[in-house]
XYZ file of C-alpha atoms in Angstrom:
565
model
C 8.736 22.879 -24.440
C 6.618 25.443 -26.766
C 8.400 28.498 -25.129
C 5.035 30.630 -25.141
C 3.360 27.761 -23.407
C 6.272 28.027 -20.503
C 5.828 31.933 -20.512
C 2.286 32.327 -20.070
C 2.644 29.140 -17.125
C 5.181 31.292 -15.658
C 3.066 34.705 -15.629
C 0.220 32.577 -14.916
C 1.608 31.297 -11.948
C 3.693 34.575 -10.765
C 0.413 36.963 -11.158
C -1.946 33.933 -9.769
C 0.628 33.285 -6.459
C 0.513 37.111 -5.779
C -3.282 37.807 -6.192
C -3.594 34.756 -3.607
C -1.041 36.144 -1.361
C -2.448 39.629 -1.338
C -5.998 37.966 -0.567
C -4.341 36.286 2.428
C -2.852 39.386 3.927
C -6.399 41.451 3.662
C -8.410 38.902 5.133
C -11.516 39.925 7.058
C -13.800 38.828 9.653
C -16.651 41.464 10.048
C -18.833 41.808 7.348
C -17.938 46.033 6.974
C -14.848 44.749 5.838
C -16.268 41.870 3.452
C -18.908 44.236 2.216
C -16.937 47.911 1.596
C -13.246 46.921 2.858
C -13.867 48.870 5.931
C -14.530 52.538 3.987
C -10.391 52.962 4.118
C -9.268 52.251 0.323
C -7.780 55.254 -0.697
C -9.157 57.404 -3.762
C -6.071 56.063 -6.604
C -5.850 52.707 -5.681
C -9.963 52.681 -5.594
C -10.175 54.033 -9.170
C -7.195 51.604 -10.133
C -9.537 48.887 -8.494
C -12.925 50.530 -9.945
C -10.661 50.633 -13.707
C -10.100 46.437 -13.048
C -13.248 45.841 -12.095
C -14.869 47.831 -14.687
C -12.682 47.195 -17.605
C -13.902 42.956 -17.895
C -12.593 40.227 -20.179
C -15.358 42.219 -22.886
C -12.744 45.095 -22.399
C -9.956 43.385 -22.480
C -10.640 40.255 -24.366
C -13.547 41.095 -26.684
C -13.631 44.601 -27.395
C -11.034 45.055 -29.955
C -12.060 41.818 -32.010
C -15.909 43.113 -31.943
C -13.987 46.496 -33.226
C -12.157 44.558 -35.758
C -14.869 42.312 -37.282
C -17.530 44.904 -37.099
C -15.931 48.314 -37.466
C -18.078 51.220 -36.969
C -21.040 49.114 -36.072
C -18.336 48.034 -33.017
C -17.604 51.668 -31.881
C -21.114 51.002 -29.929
C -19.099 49.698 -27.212
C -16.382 52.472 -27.167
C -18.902 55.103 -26.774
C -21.473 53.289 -24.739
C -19.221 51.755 -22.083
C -17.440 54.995 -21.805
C -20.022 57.355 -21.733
C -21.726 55.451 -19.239
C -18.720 55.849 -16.426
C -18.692 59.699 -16.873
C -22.593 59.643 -16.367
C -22.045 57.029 -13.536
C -19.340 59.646 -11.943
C -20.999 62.733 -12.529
C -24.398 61.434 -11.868
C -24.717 59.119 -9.475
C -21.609 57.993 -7.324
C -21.133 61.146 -4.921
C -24.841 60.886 -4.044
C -24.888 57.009 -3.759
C -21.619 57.529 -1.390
C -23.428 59.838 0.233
C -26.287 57.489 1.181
C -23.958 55.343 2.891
C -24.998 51.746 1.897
C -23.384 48.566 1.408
C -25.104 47.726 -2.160
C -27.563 48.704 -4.536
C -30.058 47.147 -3.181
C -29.400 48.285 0.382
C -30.072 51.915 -1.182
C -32.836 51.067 -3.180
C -34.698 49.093 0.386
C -33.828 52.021 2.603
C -35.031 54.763 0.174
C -38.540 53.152 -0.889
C -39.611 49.379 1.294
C -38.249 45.875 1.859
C -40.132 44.513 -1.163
C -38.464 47.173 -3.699
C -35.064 45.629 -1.892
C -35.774 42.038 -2.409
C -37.154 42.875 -6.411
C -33.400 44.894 -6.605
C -31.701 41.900 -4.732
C -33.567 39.558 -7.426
C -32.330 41.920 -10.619
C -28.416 42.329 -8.971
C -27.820 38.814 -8.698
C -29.724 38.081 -12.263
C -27.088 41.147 -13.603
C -24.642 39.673 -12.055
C -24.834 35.980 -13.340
C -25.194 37.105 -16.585
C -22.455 39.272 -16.388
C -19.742 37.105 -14.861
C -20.780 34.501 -17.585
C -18.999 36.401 -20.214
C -15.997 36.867 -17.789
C -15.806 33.009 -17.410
C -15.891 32.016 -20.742
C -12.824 34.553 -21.183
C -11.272 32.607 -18.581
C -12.127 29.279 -20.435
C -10.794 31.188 -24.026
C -6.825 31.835 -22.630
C -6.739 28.473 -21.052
C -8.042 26.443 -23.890
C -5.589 28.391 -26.392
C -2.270 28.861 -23.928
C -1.992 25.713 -21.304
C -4.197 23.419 -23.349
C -6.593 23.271 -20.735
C -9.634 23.378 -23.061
C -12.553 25.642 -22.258
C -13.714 23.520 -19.347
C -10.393 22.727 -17.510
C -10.094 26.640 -18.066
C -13.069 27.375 -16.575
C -12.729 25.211 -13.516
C -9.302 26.649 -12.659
C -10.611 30.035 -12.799
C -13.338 29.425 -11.018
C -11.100 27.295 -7.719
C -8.895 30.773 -7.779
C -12.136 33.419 -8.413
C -13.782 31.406 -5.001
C -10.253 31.556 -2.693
C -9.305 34.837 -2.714
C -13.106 36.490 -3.177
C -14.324 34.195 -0.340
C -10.947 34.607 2.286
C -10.712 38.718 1.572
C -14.484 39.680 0.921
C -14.088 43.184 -0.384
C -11.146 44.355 1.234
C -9.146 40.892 -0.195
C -11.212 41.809 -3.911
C -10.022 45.536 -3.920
C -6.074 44.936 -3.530
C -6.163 42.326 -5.722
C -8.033 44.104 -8.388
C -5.070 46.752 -8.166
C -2.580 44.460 -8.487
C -4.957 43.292 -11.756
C -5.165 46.375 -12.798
C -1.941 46.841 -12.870
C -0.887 43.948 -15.106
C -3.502 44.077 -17.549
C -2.600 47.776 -18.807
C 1.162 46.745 -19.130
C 0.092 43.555 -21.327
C -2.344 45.547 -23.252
C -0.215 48.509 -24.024
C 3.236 46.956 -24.283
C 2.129 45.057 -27.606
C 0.211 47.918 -28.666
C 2.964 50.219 -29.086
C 5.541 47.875 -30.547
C 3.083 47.135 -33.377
C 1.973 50.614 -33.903
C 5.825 51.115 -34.008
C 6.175 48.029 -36.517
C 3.269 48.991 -38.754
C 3.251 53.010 -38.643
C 6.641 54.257 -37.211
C 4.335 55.744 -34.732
C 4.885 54.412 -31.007
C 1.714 56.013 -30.039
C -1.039 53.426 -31.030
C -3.722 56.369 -30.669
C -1.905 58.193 -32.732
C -0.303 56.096 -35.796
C -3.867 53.760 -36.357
C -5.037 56.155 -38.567
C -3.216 55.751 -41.228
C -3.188 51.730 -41.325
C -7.547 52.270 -41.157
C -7.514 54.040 -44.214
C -5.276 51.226 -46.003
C -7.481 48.894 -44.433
C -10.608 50.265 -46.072
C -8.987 49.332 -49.217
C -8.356 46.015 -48.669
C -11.563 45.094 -47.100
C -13.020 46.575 -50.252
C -10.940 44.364 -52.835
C -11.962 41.613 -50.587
C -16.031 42.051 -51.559
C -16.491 43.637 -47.680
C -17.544 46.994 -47.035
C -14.831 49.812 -45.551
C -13.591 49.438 -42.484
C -14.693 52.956 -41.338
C -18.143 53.307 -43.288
C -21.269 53.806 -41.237
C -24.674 51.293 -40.706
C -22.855 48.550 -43.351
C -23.969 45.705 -40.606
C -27.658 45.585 -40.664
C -27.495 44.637 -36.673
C -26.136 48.214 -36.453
C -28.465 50.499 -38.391
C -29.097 54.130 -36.523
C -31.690 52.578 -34.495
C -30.098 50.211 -32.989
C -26.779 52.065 -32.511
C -28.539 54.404 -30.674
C -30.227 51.881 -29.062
C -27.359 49.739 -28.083
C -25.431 52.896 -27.211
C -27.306 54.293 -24.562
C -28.443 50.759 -23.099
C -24.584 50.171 -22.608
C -24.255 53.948 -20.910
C -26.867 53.514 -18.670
C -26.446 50.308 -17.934
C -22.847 51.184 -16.578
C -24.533 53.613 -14.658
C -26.520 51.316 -12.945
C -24.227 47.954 -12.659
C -24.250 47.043 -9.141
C -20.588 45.831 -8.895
C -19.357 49.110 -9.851
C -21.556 50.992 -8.035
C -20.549 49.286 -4.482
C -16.739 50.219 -5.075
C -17.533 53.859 -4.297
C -18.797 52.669 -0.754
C -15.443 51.421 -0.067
C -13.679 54.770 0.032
C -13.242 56.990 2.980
C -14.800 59.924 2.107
C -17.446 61.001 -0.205
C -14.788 63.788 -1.039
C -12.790 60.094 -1.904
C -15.334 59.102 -3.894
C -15.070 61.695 -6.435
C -11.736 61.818 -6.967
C -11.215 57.574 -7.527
C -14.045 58.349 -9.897
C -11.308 60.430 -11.993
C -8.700 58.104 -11.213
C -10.564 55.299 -12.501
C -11.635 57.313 -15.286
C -7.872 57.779 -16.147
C -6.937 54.036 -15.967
C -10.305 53.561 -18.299
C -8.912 55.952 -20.588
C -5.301 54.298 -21.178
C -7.285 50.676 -22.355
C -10.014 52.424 -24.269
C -8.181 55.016 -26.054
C -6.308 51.882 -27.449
C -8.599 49.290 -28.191
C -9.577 50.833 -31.849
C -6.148 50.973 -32.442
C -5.408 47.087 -31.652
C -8.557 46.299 -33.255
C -7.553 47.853 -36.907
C -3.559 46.248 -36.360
C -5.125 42.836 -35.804
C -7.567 43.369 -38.660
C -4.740 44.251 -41.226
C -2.009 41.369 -40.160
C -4.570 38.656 -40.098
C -5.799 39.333 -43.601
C -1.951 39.724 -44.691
C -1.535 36.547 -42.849
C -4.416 34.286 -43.780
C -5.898 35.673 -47.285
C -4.441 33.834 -50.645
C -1.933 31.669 -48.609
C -1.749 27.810 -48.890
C -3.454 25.544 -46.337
C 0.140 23.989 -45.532
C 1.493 27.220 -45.323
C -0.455 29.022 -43.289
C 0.803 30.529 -39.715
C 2.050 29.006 -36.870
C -0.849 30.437 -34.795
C -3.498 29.752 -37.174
C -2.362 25.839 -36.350
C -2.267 26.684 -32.418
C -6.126 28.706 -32.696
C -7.450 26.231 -34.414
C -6.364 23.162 -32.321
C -8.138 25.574 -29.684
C -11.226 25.140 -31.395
C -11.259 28.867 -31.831
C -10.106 29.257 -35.833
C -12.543 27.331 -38.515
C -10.982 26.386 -41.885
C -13.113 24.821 -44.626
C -11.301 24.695 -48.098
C -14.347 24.741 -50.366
C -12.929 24.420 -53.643
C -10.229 22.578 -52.547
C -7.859 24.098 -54.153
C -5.139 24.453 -50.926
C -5.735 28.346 -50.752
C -7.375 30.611 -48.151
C -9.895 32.998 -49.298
C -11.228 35.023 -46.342
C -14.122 36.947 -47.846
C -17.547 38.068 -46.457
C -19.790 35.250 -44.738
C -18.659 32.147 -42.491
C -16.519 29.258 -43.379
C -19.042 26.505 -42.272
C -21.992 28.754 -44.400
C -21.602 26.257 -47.827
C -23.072 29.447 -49.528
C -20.173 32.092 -48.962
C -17.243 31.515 -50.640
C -15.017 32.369 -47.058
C -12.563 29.972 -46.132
C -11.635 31.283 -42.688
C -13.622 32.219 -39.689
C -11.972 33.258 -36.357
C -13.865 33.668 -33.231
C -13.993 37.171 -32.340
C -12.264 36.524 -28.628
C -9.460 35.388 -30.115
C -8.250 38.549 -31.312
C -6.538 40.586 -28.665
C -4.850 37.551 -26.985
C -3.284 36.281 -30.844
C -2.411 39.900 -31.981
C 0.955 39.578 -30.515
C 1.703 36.191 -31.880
C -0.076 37.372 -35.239
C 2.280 40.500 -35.262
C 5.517 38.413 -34.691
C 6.367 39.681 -30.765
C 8.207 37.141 -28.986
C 6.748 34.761 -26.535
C 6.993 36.565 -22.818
C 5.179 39.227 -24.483
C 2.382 36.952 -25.629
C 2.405 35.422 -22.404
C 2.039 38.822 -20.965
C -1.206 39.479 -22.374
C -2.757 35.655 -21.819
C -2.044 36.943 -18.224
C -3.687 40.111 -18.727
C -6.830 38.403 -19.813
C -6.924 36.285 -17.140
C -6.599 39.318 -15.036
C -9.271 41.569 -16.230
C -11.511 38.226 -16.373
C -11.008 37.338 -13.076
C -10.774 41.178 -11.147
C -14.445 41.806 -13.107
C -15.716 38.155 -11.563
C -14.794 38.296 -8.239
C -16.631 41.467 -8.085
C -19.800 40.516 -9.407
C -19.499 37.297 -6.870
C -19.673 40.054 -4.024
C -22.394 41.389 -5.265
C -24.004 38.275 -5.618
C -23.265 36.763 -2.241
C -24.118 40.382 -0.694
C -27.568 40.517 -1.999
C -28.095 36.884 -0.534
C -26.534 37.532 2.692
C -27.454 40.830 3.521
C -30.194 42.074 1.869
C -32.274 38.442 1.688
C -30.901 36.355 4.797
C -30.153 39.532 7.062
C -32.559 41.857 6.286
C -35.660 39.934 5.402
C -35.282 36.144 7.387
C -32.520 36.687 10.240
C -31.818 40.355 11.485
C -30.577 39.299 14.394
C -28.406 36.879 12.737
C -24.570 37.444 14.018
C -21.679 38.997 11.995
C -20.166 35.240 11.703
C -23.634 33.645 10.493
C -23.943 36.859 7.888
C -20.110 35.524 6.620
C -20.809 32.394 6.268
C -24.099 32.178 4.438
C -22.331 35.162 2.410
C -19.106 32.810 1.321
C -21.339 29.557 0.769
C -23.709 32.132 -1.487
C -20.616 32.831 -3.388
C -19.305 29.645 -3.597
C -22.587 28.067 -5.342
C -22.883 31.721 -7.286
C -19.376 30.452 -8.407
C -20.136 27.068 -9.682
C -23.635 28.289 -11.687
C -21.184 30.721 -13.524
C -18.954 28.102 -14.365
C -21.287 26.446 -15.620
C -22.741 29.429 -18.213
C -18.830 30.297 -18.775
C -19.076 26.938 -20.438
C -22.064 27.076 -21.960
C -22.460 30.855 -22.855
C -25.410 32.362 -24.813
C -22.792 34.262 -27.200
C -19.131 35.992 -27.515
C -17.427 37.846 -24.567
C -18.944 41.035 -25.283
C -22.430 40.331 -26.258
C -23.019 38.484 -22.804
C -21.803 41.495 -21.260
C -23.834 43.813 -23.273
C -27.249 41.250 -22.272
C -25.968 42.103 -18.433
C -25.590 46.199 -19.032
C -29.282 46.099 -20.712
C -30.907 44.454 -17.785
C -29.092 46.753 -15.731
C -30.108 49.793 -17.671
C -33.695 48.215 -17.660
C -33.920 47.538 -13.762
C -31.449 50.160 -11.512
C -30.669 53.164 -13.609
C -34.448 54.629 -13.178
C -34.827 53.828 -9.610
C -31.585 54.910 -8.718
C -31.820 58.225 -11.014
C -35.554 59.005 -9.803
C -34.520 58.191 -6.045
C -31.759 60.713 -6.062
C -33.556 63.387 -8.156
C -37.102 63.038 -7.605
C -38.877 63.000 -3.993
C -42.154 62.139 -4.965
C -40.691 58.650 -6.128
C -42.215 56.243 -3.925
C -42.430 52.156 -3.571
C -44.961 51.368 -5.104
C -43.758 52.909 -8.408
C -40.137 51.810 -7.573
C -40.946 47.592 -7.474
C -43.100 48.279 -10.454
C -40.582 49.810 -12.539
C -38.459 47.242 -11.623
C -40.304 44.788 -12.490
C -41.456 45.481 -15.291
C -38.013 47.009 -17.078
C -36.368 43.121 -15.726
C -39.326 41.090 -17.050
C -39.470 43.074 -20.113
C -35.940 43.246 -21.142
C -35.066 39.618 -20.275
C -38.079 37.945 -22.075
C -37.464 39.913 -24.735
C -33.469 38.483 -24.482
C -34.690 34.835 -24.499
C -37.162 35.327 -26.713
C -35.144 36.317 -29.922
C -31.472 35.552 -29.258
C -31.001 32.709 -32.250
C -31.794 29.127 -30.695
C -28.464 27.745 -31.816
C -27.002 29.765 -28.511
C -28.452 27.628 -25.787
C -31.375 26.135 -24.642
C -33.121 28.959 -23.085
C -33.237 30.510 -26.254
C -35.972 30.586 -29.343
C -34.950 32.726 -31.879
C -38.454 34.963 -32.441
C -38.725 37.727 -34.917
C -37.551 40.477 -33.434
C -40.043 43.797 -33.725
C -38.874 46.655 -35.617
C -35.292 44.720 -35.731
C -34.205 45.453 -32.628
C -31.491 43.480 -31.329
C -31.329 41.660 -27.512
C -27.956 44.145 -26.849
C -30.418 47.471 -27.102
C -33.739 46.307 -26.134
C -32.257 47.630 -22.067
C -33.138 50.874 -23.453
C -36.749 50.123 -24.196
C -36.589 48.595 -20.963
C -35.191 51.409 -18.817
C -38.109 53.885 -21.118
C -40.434 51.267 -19.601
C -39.483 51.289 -16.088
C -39.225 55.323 -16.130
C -42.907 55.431 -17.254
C -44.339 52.719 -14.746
C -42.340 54.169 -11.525
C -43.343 57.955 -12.715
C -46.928 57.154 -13.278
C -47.982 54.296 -10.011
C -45.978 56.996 -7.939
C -48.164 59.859 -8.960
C -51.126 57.233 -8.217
C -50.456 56.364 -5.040
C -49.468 58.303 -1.662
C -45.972 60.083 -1.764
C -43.099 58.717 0.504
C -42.951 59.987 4.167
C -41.960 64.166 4.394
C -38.979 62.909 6.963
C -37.890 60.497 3.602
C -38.042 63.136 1.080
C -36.443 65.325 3.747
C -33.645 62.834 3.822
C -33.206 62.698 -0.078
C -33.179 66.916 -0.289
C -29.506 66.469 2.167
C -28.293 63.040 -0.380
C -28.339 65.493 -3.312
C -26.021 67.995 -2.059
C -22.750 65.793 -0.999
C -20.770 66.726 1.922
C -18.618 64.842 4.667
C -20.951 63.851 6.977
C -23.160 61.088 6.733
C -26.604 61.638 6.272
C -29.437 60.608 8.887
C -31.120 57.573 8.296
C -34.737 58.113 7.781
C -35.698 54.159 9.040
């Protein structure tokens, strides 16, 4: 038996039989405790479950590839993702904690009308299907490599494990398990990070001993025909425009990402909620402070490994990558030799031999690097982990703005606390089976997906959410317009010029003044500021005893505030 095959079945099945176990023990059966886990997680193990839930299969999967292929036009995601949790946990969670709510859209119907909560319920579980796509198709991407399951047996496995522990513990069951994720997918990330950093620098400190392999790097890429590694706007996809663009789309579109924003309900305290928001930033901070790192070490051993070597002699994983569908090799000349060199091997007018898919990157670096097998095991289980902590999340929020903020507060409010479960786990369960189906089908790589899910965020909740805090005078009228308008906006615009060959739904249009579907949130959220700031001035401001309400929300304390309806 193929002894990294056995490992990663054995991690597979040792991390899977625990996160099932520790779902059984936290079972619930009032919907407090499916929704928030019963406000009693305490501050660490809420940022350790915040970092999991936060830190997705992009982070762990597809972040360091993007960073490897792309270079500084991949630093977008470093900065944006990053940025965007300190401006989520300065900004927004103490006030949001404050409130007192169960989701985003709870806040957004109590602070401005029932339709403003069923537009928000609309845009969180749009988010949230877009978002858990990319989180699936990681899911399919370690299967399909490590257990031979292909994308779709991958997929469906994930999928039967995502719907028994998120459905059997709610939030409660979600939160444990996403510490216990946590938990294994920063010892599989950093264990192979410092043993190559050792290998390659004689620095153990990834953080530390990259810098000296990026600078070699730059000249190889450069002998190769591509541009340095480290030089600025070389990707015409990442010119200042649309870093700046893509940047701050990805920042405040953390800010306002539903999933994350519901964790800081869960705690205790609102004195709880700021300090698992530096806890989580912490446990953010260990994966992201590495990923650059990884990305340049896998850059550097797979050009070593692939460039100017025979066909017959290339790699044992190159072999295992490409029987995964995941590696494309197309001798041109046929001469028997690689040449990797800018463009794609299936584009007959490069002269590039060798295309990998970007996902691939994290989970062969070990193998790549020459770490034995547990270790490469390790981090197939780490993917799986920060796939499926990310996903069962986003299924909560899902099911929640179904349950609660459709079926309870619009069509049944008298409905029972067992009638709220159960439309809330069969919301989940067909919320489930729709992602499978886009984790199989998916509209782009890991992190692209993701980064379509943080601009219709940033296009929808951030301005509501910021202007509902910070500005009284926000009303209704001008919060379901903004809404609208930044969601319409920024997802037309999506479908409208994401290249056809991605799906059906797409159609590949000219895209104005070049600006690509990952930054367009940002023209979105600009959009949505405008329409709420200006229909509010035009119509009648909210109730004094509302705006009365939102003066106590901005100034956190203990006690909760008094609901104004």
């Amino acid at each position: 038996m193929d002894p990294i095959f056995l490992w990663t079945l054995i991690f597979v099945v040792l991390t899977f039989s625990l996160y099932i176990y520790i779902a059984y023990r936290s079972r619930v059966s009032d919907t407090e405790g499916f929704y928030v886990a019963g406000h009693g997680v305490p501050a660490i193990a809420n940022g350790a479950a915040v970092g999991a839930d936060w830190m997705s299969a992009a982070s762990f999967i597809s972040l360091a590839g993007i960073v490897a292929f792309s270079g500084y036009g991949g630093s977008v995601f470093l900065m944006g993702w990053t940025g965007g949790y300190v401006l989520l946990a300065l900004l927004l969670a103490p006030y949001l904690r404050k409130f007192g709510k169960y989701t985003v859209p709870d806040f957004v119907g109590d602070r401005y009308s029932e339709t403003a909560r069923l537009v928000a319920a609309i845009a969180a579980i749009f988010v949230s299907l877009t978002y858990v796509a990319g989180q699936m198709r990681g899911v399919g991407i370690v299967f399909s490599r490590f257990l031979g399951l292909g994308i779709v047996g991958g997929v469906i496995l994930g999928m039967v494990v995502v719907f028994f522990y998120a459905v059997l513990g709610g939030m409660k069951g979600i939160t444990w398990t996403q510490v216990a994720q946590y938990s294994v997918l920063i010892v599989a990330y950093l264990i192979p990070a410092v043993a190559i950093a050792f290998t390659l620098s004689g620095n153990p400190i990834p953080q530390i001993g990259f810098g000296e392999i990026a600078q070699e790097l730059n000249g190889v890429q450069a002998d190769l025909g591509f541009a340095e590694y480290t030089a600025a706007f070389t990707d015409p996809s990442r010119n200042l425009l649309n870093m700046i663009l893509i940047t701050a789309a990805l920042m405040i579109g953390t800010a306002g990402l539903p999933h994350v924003i519901v964790r800081f309900y869960t705690t205790k305290t609102v004195r709880d909620a700021r300090a698992s928001a530096f806890w989580a930033l912490f446990f953010i901070a260990l994966l992201y402070t590495t990923a650059p790192a990884i990305a340049v070490f896998a850059k550097s051993n797979f050009i070593d490994d692939v460039n100017n070597v025979a066909v017959d002699q290339l790699p044992q994983w190159v072999s295992d990558w490409q029987d995964a569908e995941l590696i494309t090799i197309n001798d041109k000349n046929g001469d028997g030799i690689i040449t990797y060199s800018p463009g794609e091997a299936d584009d007959p007018e490069s002269a590039n031999e060798i295309t990998p898919d970007r996902d691939i990157m994290v989970l062969a670096n070990p193998q790549i690097a020459g770490l034995p097998a547990p270790v490469v095991g390790l981090v197939a289980a780490g993917g799986l982990a920060a796939a499926l902590s990310t996903a069962s999340g986003l299924m909560l929020v899902i099911s929640s703005s179904v349950a609660h903020d459709f079926y309870y507060k619009r069509l049944r409010p008298d409905a029972s606390e067992d009638q709220q479960l159960r439309v809330a786990r069969i919301t989940m369960g067909f919320a489930i089976l729709v992602a499978g189906y886009f984790g199989v089908n998916p509209p782009g790589f890991v992190a692209q997906v993701v980064a379509f899910a943080f601009g219709l965020a940033a296009a929808t909740f951030f301005p509501v959410i910021v202007l509902g805090i910070f500005w009284k005078r926000t009303n209704a009228a001008g919060a379901t317009a903004g809404m609208a308008v930044g969601l319409i906006f920024t997802a037309t615009y999506i479908f409208a010029t994401v290249p056809a060959d991605a799906g059906a739904l797409f159609f590949g249009a000219p895209r104005p003044f070049d600006i690509t579907p990952e930054g367009i949130g940002t023209i979105g959220a600009i959009l949505n500021f405008i329409v709420t700031i200006t229909v509010s001035k035009m119509t009648a401001p909210p109730p004094q005893k509302m705006m009365d309400l939102i003066e106590e929300v901005r100034y956190p304390g203990e006690a909760p505030v008094t609901r104004a309806h």
